[in-house]
Coordinates of C-alpha atoms and ligand atoms in Angstrom, one line a residue:
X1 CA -35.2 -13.2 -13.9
X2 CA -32.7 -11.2 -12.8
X3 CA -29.0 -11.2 -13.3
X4 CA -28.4 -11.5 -9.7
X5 CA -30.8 -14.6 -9.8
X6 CA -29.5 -16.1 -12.6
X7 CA -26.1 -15.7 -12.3
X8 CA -23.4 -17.3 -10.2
X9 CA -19.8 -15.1 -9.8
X10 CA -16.4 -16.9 -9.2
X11 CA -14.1 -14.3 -7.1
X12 CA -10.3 -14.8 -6.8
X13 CA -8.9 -14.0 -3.8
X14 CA -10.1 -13.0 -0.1
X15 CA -8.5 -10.1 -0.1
X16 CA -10.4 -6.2 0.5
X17 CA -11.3 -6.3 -3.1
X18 CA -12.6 -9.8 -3.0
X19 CA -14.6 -10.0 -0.3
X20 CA -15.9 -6.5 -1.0
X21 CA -17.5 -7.8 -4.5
X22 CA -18.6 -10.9 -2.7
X23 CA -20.4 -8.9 -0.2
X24 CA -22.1 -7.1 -2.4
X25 CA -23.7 -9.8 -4.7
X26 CA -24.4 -11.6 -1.4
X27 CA -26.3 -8.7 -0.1
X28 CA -28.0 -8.6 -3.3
X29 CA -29.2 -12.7 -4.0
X30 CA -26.3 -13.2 -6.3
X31 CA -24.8 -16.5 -5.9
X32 CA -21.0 -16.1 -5.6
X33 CA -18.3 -18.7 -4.7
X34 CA -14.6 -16.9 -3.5
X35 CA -11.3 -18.8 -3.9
X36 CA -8.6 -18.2 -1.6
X37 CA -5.1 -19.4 -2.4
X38 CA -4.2 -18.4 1.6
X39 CA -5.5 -19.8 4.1
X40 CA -6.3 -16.5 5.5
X41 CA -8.4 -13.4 4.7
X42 CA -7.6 -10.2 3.8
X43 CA -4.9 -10.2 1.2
X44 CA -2.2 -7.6 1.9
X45 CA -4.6 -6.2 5.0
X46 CA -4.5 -9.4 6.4
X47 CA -3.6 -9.6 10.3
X48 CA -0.9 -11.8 10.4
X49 CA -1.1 -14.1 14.1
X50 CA 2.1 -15.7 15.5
X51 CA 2.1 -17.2 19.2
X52 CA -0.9 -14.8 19.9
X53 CA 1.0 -11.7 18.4
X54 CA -0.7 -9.7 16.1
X55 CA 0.7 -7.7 13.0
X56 CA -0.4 -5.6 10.5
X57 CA 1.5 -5.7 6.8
X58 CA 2.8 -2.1 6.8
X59 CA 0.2 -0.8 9.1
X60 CA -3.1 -0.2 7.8
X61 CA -5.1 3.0 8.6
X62 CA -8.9 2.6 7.7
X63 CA -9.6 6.5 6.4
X64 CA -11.3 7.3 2.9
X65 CA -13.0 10.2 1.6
X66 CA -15.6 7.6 -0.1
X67 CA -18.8 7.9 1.5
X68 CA -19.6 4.0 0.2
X69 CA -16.6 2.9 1.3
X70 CA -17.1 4.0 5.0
X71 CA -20.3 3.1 5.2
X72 CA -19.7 -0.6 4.4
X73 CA -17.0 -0.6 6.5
X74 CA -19.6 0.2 9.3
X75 CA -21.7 -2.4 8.3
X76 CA -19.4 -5.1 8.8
X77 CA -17.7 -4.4 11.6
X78 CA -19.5 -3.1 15.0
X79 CA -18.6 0.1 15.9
X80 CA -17.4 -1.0 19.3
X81 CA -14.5 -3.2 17.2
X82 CA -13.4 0.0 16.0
X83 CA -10.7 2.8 17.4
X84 CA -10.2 6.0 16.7
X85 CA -5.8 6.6 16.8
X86 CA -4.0 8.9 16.7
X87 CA -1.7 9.0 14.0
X88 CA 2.3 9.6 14.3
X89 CA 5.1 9.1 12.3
X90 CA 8.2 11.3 12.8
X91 CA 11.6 10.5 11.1
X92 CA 14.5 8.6 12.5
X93 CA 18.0 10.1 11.5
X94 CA 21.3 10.4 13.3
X95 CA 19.5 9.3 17.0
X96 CA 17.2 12.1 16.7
X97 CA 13.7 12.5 16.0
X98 CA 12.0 14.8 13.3
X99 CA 8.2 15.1 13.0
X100 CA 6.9 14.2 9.8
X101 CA 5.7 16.0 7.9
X102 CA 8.6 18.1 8.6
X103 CA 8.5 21.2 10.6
X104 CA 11.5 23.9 10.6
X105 CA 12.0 24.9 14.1
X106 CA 12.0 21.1 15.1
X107 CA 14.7 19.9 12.5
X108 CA 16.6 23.0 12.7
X109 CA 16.6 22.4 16.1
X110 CA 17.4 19.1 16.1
X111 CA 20.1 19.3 13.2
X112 CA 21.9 21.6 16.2
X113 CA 23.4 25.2 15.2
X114 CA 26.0 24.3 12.9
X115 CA 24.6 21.9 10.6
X116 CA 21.2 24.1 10.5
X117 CA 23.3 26.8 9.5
X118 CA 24.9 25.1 6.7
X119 CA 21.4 23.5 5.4
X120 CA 20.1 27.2 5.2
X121 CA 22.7 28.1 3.5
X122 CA 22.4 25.4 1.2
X123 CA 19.2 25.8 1.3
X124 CA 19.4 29.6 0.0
X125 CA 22.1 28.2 -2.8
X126 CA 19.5 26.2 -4.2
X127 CA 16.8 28.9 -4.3
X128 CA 19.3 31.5 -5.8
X129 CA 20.6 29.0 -8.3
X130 CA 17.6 26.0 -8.5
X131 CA 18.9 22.8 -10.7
X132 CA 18.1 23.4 -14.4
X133 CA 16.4 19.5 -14.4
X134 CA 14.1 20.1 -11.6
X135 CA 11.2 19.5 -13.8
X136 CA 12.6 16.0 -15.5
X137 CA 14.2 14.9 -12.0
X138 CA 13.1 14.0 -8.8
X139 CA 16.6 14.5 -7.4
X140 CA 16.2 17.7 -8.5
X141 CA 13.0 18.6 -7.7
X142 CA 13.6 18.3 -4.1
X143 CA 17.3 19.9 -4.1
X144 CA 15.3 22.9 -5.6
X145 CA 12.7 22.6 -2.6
X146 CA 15.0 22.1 0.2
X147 CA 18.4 22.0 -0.7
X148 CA 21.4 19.5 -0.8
X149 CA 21.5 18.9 2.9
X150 CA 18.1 18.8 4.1
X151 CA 17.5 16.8 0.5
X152 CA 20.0 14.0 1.8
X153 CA 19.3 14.0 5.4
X154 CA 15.2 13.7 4.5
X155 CA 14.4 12.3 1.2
X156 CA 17.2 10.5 -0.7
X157 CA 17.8 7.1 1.8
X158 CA 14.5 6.6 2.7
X159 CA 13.2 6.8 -0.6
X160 CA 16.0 4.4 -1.8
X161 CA 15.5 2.0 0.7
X162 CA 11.8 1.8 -0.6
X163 CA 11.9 2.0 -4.1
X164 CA 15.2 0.4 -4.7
X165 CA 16.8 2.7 -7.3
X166 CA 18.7 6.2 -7.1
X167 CA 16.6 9.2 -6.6
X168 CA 18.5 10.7 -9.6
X169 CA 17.3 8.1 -11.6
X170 CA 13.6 8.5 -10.8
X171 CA 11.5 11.0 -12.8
X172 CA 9.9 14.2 -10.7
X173 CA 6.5 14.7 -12.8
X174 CA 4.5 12.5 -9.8
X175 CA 6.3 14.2 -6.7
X176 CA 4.1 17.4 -6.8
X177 CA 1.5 14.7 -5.6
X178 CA 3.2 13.4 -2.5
X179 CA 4.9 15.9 -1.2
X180 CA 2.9 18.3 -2.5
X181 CA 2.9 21.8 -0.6
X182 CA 5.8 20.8 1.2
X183 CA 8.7 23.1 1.1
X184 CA 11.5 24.7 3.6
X185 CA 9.4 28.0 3.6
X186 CA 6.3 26.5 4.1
X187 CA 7.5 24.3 6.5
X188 CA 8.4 27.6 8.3
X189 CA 4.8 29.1 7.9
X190 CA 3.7 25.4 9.2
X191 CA 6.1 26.0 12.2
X192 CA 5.1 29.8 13.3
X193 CA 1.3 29.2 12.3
X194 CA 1.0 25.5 13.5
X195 CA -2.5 24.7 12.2
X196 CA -2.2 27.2 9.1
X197 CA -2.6 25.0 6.1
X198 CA -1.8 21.6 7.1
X199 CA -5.6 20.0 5.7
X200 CA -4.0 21.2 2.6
X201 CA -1.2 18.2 3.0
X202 CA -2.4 15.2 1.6
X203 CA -0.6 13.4 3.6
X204 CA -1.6 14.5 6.9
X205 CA -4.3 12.5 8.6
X206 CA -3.8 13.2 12.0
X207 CA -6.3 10.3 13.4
X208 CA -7.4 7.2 11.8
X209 CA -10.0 4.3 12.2
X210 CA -8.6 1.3 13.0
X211 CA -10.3 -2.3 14.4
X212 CA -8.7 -3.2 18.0
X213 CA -7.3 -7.0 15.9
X214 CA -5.8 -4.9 13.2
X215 CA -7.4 -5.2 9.4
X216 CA -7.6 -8.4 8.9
X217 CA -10.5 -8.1 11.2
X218 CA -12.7 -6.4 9.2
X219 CA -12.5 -9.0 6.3
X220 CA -13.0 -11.6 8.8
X221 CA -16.0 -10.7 9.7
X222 CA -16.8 -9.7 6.0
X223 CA -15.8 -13.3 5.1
X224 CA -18.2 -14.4 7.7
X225 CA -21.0 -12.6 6.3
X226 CA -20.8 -13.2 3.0
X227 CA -21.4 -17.1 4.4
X228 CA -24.2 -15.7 6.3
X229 CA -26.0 -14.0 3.4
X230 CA -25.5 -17.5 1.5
X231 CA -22.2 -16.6 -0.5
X232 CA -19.2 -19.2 -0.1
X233 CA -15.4 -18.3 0.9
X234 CA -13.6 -21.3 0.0
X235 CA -9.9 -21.2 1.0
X236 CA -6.7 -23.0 -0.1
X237 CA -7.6 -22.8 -3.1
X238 CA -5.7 -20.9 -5.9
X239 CA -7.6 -20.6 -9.2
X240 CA -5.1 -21.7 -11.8
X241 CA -7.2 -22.0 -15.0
X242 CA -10.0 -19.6 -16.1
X243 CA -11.9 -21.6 -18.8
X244 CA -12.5 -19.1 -22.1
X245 CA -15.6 -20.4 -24.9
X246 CA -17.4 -18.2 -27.5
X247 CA -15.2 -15.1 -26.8
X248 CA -16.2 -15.4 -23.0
X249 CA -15.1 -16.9 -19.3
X250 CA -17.2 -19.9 -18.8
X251 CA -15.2 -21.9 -16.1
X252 CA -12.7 -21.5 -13.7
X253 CA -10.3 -24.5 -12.5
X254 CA -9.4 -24.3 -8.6
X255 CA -6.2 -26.1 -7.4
X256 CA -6.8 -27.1 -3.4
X257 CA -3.5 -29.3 -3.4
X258 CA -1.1 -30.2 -5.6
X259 CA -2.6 -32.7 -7.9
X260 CA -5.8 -31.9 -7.1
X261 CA -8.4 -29.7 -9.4
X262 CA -11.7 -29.1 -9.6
X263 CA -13.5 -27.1 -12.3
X264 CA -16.7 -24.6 -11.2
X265 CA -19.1 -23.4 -14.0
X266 CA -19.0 -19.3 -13.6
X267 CA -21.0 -16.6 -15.5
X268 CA -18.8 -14.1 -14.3
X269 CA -15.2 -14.0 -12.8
X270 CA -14.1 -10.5 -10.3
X271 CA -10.7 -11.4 -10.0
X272 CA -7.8 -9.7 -7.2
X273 CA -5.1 -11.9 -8.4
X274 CA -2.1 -10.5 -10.0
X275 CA -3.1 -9.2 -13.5
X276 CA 0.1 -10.7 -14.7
X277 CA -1.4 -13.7 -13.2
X278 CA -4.3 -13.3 -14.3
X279 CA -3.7 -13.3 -18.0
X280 CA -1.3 -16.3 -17.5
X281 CA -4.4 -18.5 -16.3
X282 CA -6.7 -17.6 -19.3
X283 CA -7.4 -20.9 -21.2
X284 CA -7.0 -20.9 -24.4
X285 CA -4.2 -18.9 -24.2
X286 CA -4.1 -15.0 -24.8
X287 CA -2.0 -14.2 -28.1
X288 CA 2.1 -13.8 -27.6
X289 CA 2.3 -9.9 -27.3
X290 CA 0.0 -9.9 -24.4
X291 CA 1.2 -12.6 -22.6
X292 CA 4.6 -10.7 -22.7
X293 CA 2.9 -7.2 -21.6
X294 CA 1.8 -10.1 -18.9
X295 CA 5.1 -10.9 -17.6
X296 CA 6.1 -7.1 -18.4
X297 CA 5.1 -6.2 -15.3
X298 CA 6.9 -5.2 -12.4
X299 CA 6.6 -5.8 -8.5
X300 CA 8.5 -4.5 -5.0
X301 CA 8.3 -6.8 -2.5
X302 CA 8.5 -6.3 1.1
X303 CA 9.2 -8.2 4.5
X304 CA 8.7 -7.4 8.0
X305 CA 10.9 -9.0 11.1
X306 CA 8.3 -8.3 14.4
X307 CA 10.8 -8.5 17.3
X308 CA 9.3 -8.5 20.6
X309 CA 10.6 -6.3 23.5
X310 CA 10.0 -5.0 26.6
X311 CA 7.2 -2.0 27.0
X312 CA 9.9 0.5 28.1
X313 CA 10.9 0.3 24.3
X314 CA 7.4 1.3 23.2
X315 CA 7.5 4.7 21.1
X316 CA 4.7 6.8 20.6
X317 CA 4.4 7.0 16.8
X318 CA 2.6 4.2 14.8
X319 CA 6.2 4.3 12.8
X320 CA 9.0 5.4 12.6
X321 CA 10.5 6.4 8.8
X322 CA 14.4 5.3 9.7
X323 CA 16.8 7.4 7.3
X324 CA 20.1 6.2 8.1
X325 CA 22.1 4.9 5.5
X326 CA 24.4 2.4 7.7
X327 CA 20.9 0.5 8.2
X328 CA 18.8 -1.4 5.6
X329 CA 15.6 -1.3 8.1
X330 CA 13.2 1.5 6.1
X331 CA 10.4 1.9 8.6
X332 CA 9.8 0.7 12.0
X333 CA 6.0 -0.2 13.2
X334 CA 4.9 0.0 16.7
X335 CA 2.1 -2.2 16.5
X336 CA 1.3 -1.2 20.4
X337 CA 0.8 2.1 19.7
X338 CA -1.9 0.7 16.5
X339 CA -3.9 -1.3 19.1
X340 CA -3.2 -2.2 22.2
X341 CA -4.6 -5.6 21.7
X342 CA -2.3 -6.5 19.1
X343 CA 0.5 -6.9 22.0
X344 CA 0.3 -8.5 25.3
X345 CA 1.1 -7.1 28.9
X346 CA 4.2 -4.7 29.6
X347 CA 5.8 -5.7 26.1
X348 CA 5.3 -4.4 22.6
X349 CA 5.9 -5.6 19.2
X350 CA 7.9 -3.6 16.8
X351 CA 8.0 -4.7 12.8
X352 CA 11.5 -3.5 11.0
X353 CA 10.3 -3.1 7.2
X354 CA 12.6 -4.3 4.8
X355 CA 11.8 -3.5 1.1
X356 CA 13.4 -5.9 -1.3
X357 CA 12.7 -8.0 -4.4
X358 CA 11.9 -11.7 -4.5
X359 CA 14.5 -14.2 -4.6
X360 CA 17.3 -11.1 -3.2
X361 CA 19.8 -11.8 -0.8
X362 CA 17.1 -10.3 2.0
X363 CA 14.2 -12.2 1.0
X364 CA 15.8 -15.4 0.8
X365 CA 17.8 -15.3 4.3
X366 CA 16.7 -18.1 6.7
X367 CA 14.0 -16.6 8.6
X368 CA 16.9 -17.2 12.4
X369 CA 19.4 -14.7 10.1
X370 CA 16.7 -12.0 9.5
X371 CA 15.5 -11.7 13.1
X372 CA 19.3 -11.7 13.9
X373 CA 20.0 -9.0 11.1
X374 CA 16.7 -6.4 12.4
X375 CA 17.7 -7.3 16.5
X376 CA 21.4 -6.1 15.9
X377 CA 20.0 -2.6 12.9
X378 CA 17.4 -2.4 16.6
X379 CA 20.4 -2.0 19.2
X380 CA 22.8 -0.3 16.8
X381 CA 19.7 2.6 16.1
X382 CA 19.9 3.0 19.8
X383 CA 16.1 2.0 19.7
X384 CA 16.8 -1.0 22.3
X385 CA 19.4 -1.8 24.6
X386 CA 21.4 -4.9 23.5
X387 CA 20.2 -8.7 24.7
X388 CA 16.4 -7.0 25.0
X389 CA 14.9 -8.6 22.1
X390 CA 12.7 -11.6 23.0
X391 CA 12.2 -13.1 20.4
X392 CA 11.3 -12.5 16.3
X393 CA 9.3 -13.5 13.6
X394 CA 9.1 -12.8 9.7
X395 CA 6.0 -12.2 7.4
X396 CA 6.9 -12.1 3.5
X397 CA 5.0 -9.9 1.3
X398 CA 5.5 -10.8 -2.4
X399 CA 4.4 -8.2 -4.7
X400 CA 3.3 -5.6 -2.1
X401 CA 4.1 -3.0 -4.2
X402 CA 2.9 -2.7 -8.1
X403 CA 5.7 -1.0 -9.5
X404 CA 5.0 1.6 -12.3
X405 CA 7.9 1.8 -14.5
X406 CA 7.8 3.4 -18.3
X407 CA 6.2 0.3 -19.4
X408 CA 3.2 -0.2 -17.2
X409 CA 0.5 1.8 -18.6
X410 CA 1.2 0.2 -22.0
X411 CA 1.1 -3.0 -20.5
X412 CA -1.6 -2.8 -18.2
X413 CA -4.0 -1.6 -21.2
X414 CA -2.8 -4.3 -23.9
X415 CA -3.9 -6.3 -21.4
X416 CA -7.1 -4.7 -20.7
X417 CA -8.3 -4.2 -24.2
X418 CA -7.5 -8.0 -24.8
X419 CA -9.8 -9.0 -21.7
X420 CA -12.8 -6.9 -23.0
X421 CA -12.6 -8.1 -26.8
X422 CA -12.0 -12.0 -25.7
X423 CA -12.8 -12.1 -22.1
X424 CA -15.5 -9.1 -21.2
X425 CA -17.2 -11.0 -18.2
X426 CA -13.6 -11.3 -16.8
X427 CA -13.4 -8.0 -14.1
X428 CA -10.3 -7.3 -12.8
X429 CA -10.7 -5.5 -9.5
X430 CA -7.9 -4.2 -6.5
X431 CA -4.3 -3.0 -6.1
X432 CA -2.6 -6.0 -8.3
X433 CA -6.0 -6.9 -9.6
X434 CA -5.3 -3.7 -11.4
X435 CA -2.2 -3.3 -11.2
X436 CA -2.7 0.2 -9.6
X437 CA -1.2 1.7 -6.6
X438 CA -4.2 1.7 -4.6
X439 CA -5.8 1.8 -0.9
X440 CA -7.4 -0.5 0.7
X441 CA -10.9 2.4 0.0
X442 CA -10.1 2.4 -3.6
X443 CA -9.3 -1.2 -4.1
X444 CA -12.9 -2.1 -2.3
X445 CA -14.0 0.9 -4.9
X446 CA -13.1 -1.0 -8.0
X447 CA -15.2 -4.1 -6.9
X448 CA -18.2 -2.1 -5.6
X449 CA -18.6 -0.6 -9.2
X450 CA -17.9 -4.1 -11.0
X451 CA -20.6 -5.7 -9.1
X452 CA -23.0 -2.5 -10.2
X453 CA -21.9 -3.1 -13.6
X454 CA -22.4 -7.1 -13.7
X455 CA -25.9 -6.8 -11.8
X456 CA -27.7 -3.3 -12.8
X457 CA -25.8 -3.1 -16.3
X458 CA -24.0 0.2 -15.5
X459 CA -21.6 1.4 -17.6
X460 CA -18.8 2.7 -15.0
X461 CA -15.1 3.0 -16.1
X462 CA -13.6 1.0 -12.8
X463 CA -10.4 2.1 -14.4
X464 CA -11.2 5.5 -13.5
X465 CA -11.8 5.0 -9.8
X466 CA -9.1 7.2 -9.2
X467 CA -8.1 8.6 -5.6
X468 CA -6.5 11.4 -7.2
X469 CA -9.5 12.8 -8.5
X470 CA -11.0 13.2 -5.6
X471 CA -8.2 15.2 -4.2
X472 CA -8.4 17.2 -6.8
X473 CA -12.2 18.1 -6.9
X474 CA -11.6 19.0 -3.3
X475 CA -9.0 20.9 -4.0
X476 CA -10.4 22.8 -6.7
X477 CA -13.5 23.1 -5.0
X478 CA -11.4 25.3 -2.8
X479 CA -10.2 27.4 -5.3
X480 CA -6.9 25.6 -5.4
X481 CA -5.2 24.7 -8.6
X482 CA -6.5 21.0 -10.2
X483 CA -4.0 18.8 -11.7
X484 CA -5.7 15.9 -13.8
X485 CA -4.2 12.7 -13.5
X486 CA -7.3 10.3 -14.8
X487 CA -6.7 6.4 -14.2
X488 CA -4.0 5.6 -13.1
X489 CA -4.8 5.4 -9.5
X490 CA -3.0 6.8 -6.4
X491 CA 0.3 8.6 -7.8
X492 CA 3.4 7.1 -7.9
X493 CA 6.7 7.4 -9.0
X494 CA 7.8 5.6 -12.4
X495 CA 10.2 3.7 -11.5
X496 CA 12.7 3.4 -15.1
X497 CA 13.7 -0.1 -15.6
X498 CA 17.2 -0.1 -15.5
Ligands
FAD501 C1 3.1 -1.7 3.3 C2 1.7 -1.4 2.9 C3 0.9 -0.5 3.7 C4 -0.4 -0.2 3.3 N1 -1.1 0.7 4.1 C5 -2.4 0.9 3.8 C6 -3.2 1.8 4.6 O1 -2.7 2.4 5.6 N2 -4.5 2.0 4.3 C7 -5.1 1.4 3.2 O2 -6.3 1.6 3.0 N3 -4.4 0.6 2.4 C8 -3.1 0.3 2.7 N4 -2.4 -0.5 1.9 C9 -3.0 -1.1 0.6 C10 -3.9 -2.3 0.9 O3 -3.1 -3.3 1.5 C11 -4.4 -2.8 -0.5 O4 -5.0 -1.8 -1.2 C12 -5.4 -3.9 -0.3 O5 -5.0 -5.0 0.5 C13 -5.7 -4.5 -1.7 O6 -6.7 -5.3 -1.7 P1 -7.0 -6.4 -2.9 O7 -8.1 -7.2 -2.5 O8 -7.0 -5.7 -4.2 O9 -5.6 -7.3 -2.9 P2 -4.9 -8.1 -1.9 O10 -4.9 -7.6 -0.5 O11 -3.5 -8.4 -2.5 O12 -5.7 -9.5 -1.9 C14 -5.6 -10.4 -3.0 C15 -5.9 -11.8 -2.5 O13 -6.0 -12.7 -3.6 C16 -5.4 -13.9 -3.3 N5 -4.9 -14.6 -4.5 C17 -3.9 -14.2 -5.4 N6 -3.9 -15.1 -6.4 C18 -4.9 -16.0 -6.2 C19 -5.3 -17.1 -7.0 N7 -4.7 -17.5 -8.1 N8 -6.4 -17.8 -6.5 C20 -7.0 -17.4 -5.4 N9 -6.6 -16.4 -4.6 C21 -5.6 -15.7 -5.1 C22 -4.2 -13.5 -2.4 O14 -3.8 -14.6 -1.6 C23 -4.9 -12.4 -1.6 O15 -5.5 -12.9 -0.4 C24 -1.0 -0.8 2.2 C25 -0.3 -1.7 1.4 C26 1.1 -2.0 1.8 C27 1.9 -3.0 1.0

């Protein structure tokens, strides 16, 4: 017998990564049950539906460089559910508009004579006399790059607003990877030679796949198909308890209400849910000192207020990066320009992005006050003209972002080690699953090699599913200089705990 017929898989949550491994053993025989706390598909690239509006949690593009990845994402969906968009973003500061990335003649131009002379000038200051830290400090990093002004006008607020701490305070070592090739005088070669280097920008993808409902189609119709192939997607239900005998997962115990549990026989468990979670629901317990690397673990949160206005309002870009201070909206989405189908007729939608933390004065504003608060940040930007909005609705999105702080890596592999000496048919897969800033590519990544491992036996790392590394060996395979990163997924900035 085979493992794939002898086996049966318990998968937490319905999310990219979930339904991804459930697919998979699906397609392959395995029998494979998935438990969704929501009572919706797709995890974080969920499409959120309200009055026949349709939103998308921070915009989702669907582009990878893994071959597997894009291929599965073909089988699922038909190709006629798919569009190809354009991608824009530019940057919101003052009432003007600066393309992102940033291009000289534009945001000299737009800064106007004076100011653009001043930001040259500090701009030259810094590159006489560069900030001795720039190595230790992100601050400093980018005053090196661009210089006081341009620094303050394009980098500190926005980066505030979404990370929640000073720029000063925030360490520089992961910026080369973001903003990587991005300086004033190579924004200036950018601007004279348009095209000249720009696939060298990682993060320039200048048109994106994307299905006409928005991403929570895609696992829809994955959801749907894992029934079809015989798998079960069983929602409302959060797995609270994951049963431990003999140094191994044996059950797991589903909660569908309050009050009422079942418990389901498993021989293996992928699991999506938070890995602070996840170690919290082990039963019997996991010692003290991982239990605390457990609830050592940081999240951002984030919450979107989709107002609904007329179409004149519509913008081109897919979103707008908002960099005034006097403002706490971070990023405006137009979901109209993602699909038109997400909208109806001669209206659009457009989703203010708030980053906060759980349980902060934003997150826990009655839902009337937040559509209030993003309607009057909408007029006062100048983006609408007051009394337009029709009406607003709010999607929070606890633990959207897995924070990486000076503690994480430690955490995240007390935690691991513990799973594969006391747990080792418990596979933690995904963004939280892992704890790892991650794409939806790289999340489905994770539980395509954890279902190769569980049925064929294959050895692979998941924790080195890395979309870093791929950069990389692109980039050296042009000759350009390789910077290894190895497993720790996407780079981010640590964000010290204060
Ligand atoms: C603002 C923003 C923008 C993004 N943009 C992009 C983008 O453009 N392109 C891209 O590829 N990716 C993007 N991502 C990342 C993408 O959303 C994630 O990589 C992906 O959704 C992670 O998939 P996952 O299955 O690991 O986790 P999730 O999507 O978080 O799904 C986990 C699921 O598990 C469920 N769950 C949790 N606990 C339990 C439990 N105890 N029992 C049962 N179920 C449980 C949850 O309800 C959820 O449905 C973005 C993310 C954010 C926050």
């Amino acid at each position: 017998m085979t493992e794939a017929e002898r086996s049966h898989t318990a998968v937490i949550g319905a999310g990219p990564a979930g339904l991804t491994a459930a697919y998979q053993l699906a397609a392959r025989g395995a029998a494979v049950t998935v438990f969704e706390a929501d009572d919706i598909v797709g995890g974080i690239s969920r499409t959120v539906v309200r009055d026949g509006w349709r939103f998308d949690i921070g915009g989702h593009r669907f582009f990878t460089k893994v071959a597997e990845v894009e291929a599965l994402w073909n089988e699922i969906l038909p190709a006629d559910d798919f569009l190809l968009r354009p991608r824009m973003s530019r940057i919101y500061y003052q009432g003007k508009l600066y393309d992102y990335p940033l291009r000289a003649l534009n945001a000299l131009g737009n800064l106007g004579p004076r100011e653009a002379a001043l930001a040259i000038g500090s701009y030259l200051r810094a590159r006489i006399r560069p900030p001795r830290d720039q190595d230790a400090n992100y601050e400093s990093w980018l005053v090196a790059r661009f210089g006081w002004r341009l620094y303050r006008t394009f980098f500190k607020t926005y980066t505030e607003k979404l990370w929640g701490i000073p720029v000063s305070e925030m360490p520089a070592d992961w910026a080369a990877q973001r903003v990587k090739n991005l300086s004033l005088s190579a924004a200036i070669v950018n601007a004279v030679l348009p095209k000249r280097n720009q696939k060298n920008i990682t993060s320039l993808i200048e048109e994106f796949r994307y299905p006409k409902l928005g991403p929570g189609m895609m696992w829809e119709e994955a959801a749907r198909k894992v029934e079809k192939m015989g798998g079960e997607v069983i929602m409302n239900s959060a797995v609270t308890t994951i049963h431990r005998a003999d140094g191994r997962a044996v059950a797991v115990t589903v909660t569908t209400r309050p009050g009422q549990h079942q418990r389901v026989p498993a021989d293996h468990v992928i699991s999506s849910m938070p890995m602070s979670a996840l170690l919290r629901s082990i039963d019997p317990p996991p010692p003290a000192d991982v239990l605390a690397a457990a609830d050592d673990l940081r999240y951002r949160d984030y919450l979107t207020v989709a107002l609904i206005v007329p179409q004149e309002f519509s913008f081109p870009d897919n979103w707008i990066y908002i960099h005034d201070p006097g403002v706490r909206v971070g990023r405006i989405q137009n979901y109209g320009s993602w699909s038109p189908y997400l909208v109806k007729e001669g209206r659009t939608c457009l989703g203010l992005e708030f980053f906060v933390f759980e349980g902060d004065d934003m997150w826990t504003k009655p839902d009337s006050e937040l559509v209030a608060l993003a309607t009057a940040e909408l007029e006062a930007l100048g983006l609408v003209r007051p009394g337009m909005v029709e009406t607003g609705y709010v999607v929070r999105v606890p633990k959207a972002y897995p924070t990486y702080d000076q503690y994480y890596r430690r955490n995240v592999d007390v935690m691991r080690r513990w799973l594969e000496e006391n747990a080792p048919n418990v596979y933690p897969v995904g963004r939280n699953g892992m704890h790892r800033y991650n794409n939806a590519d790289h999340s489905m990544l994770t539980a395509m090699r954890t279902v190769e491992n569980i049925l064929d036996g294959t050895g692979h790392d998941v924790w080195e599913v890395n979309v870093e590394q791929e950069y990389h060996e692109e980039k050296s395979a042009t000759g350009a200089k390789a910077r290894a990163t190895g497993g720790t997924g996407r780079d981010a900035p640590i964000i010290p705990r204060r």
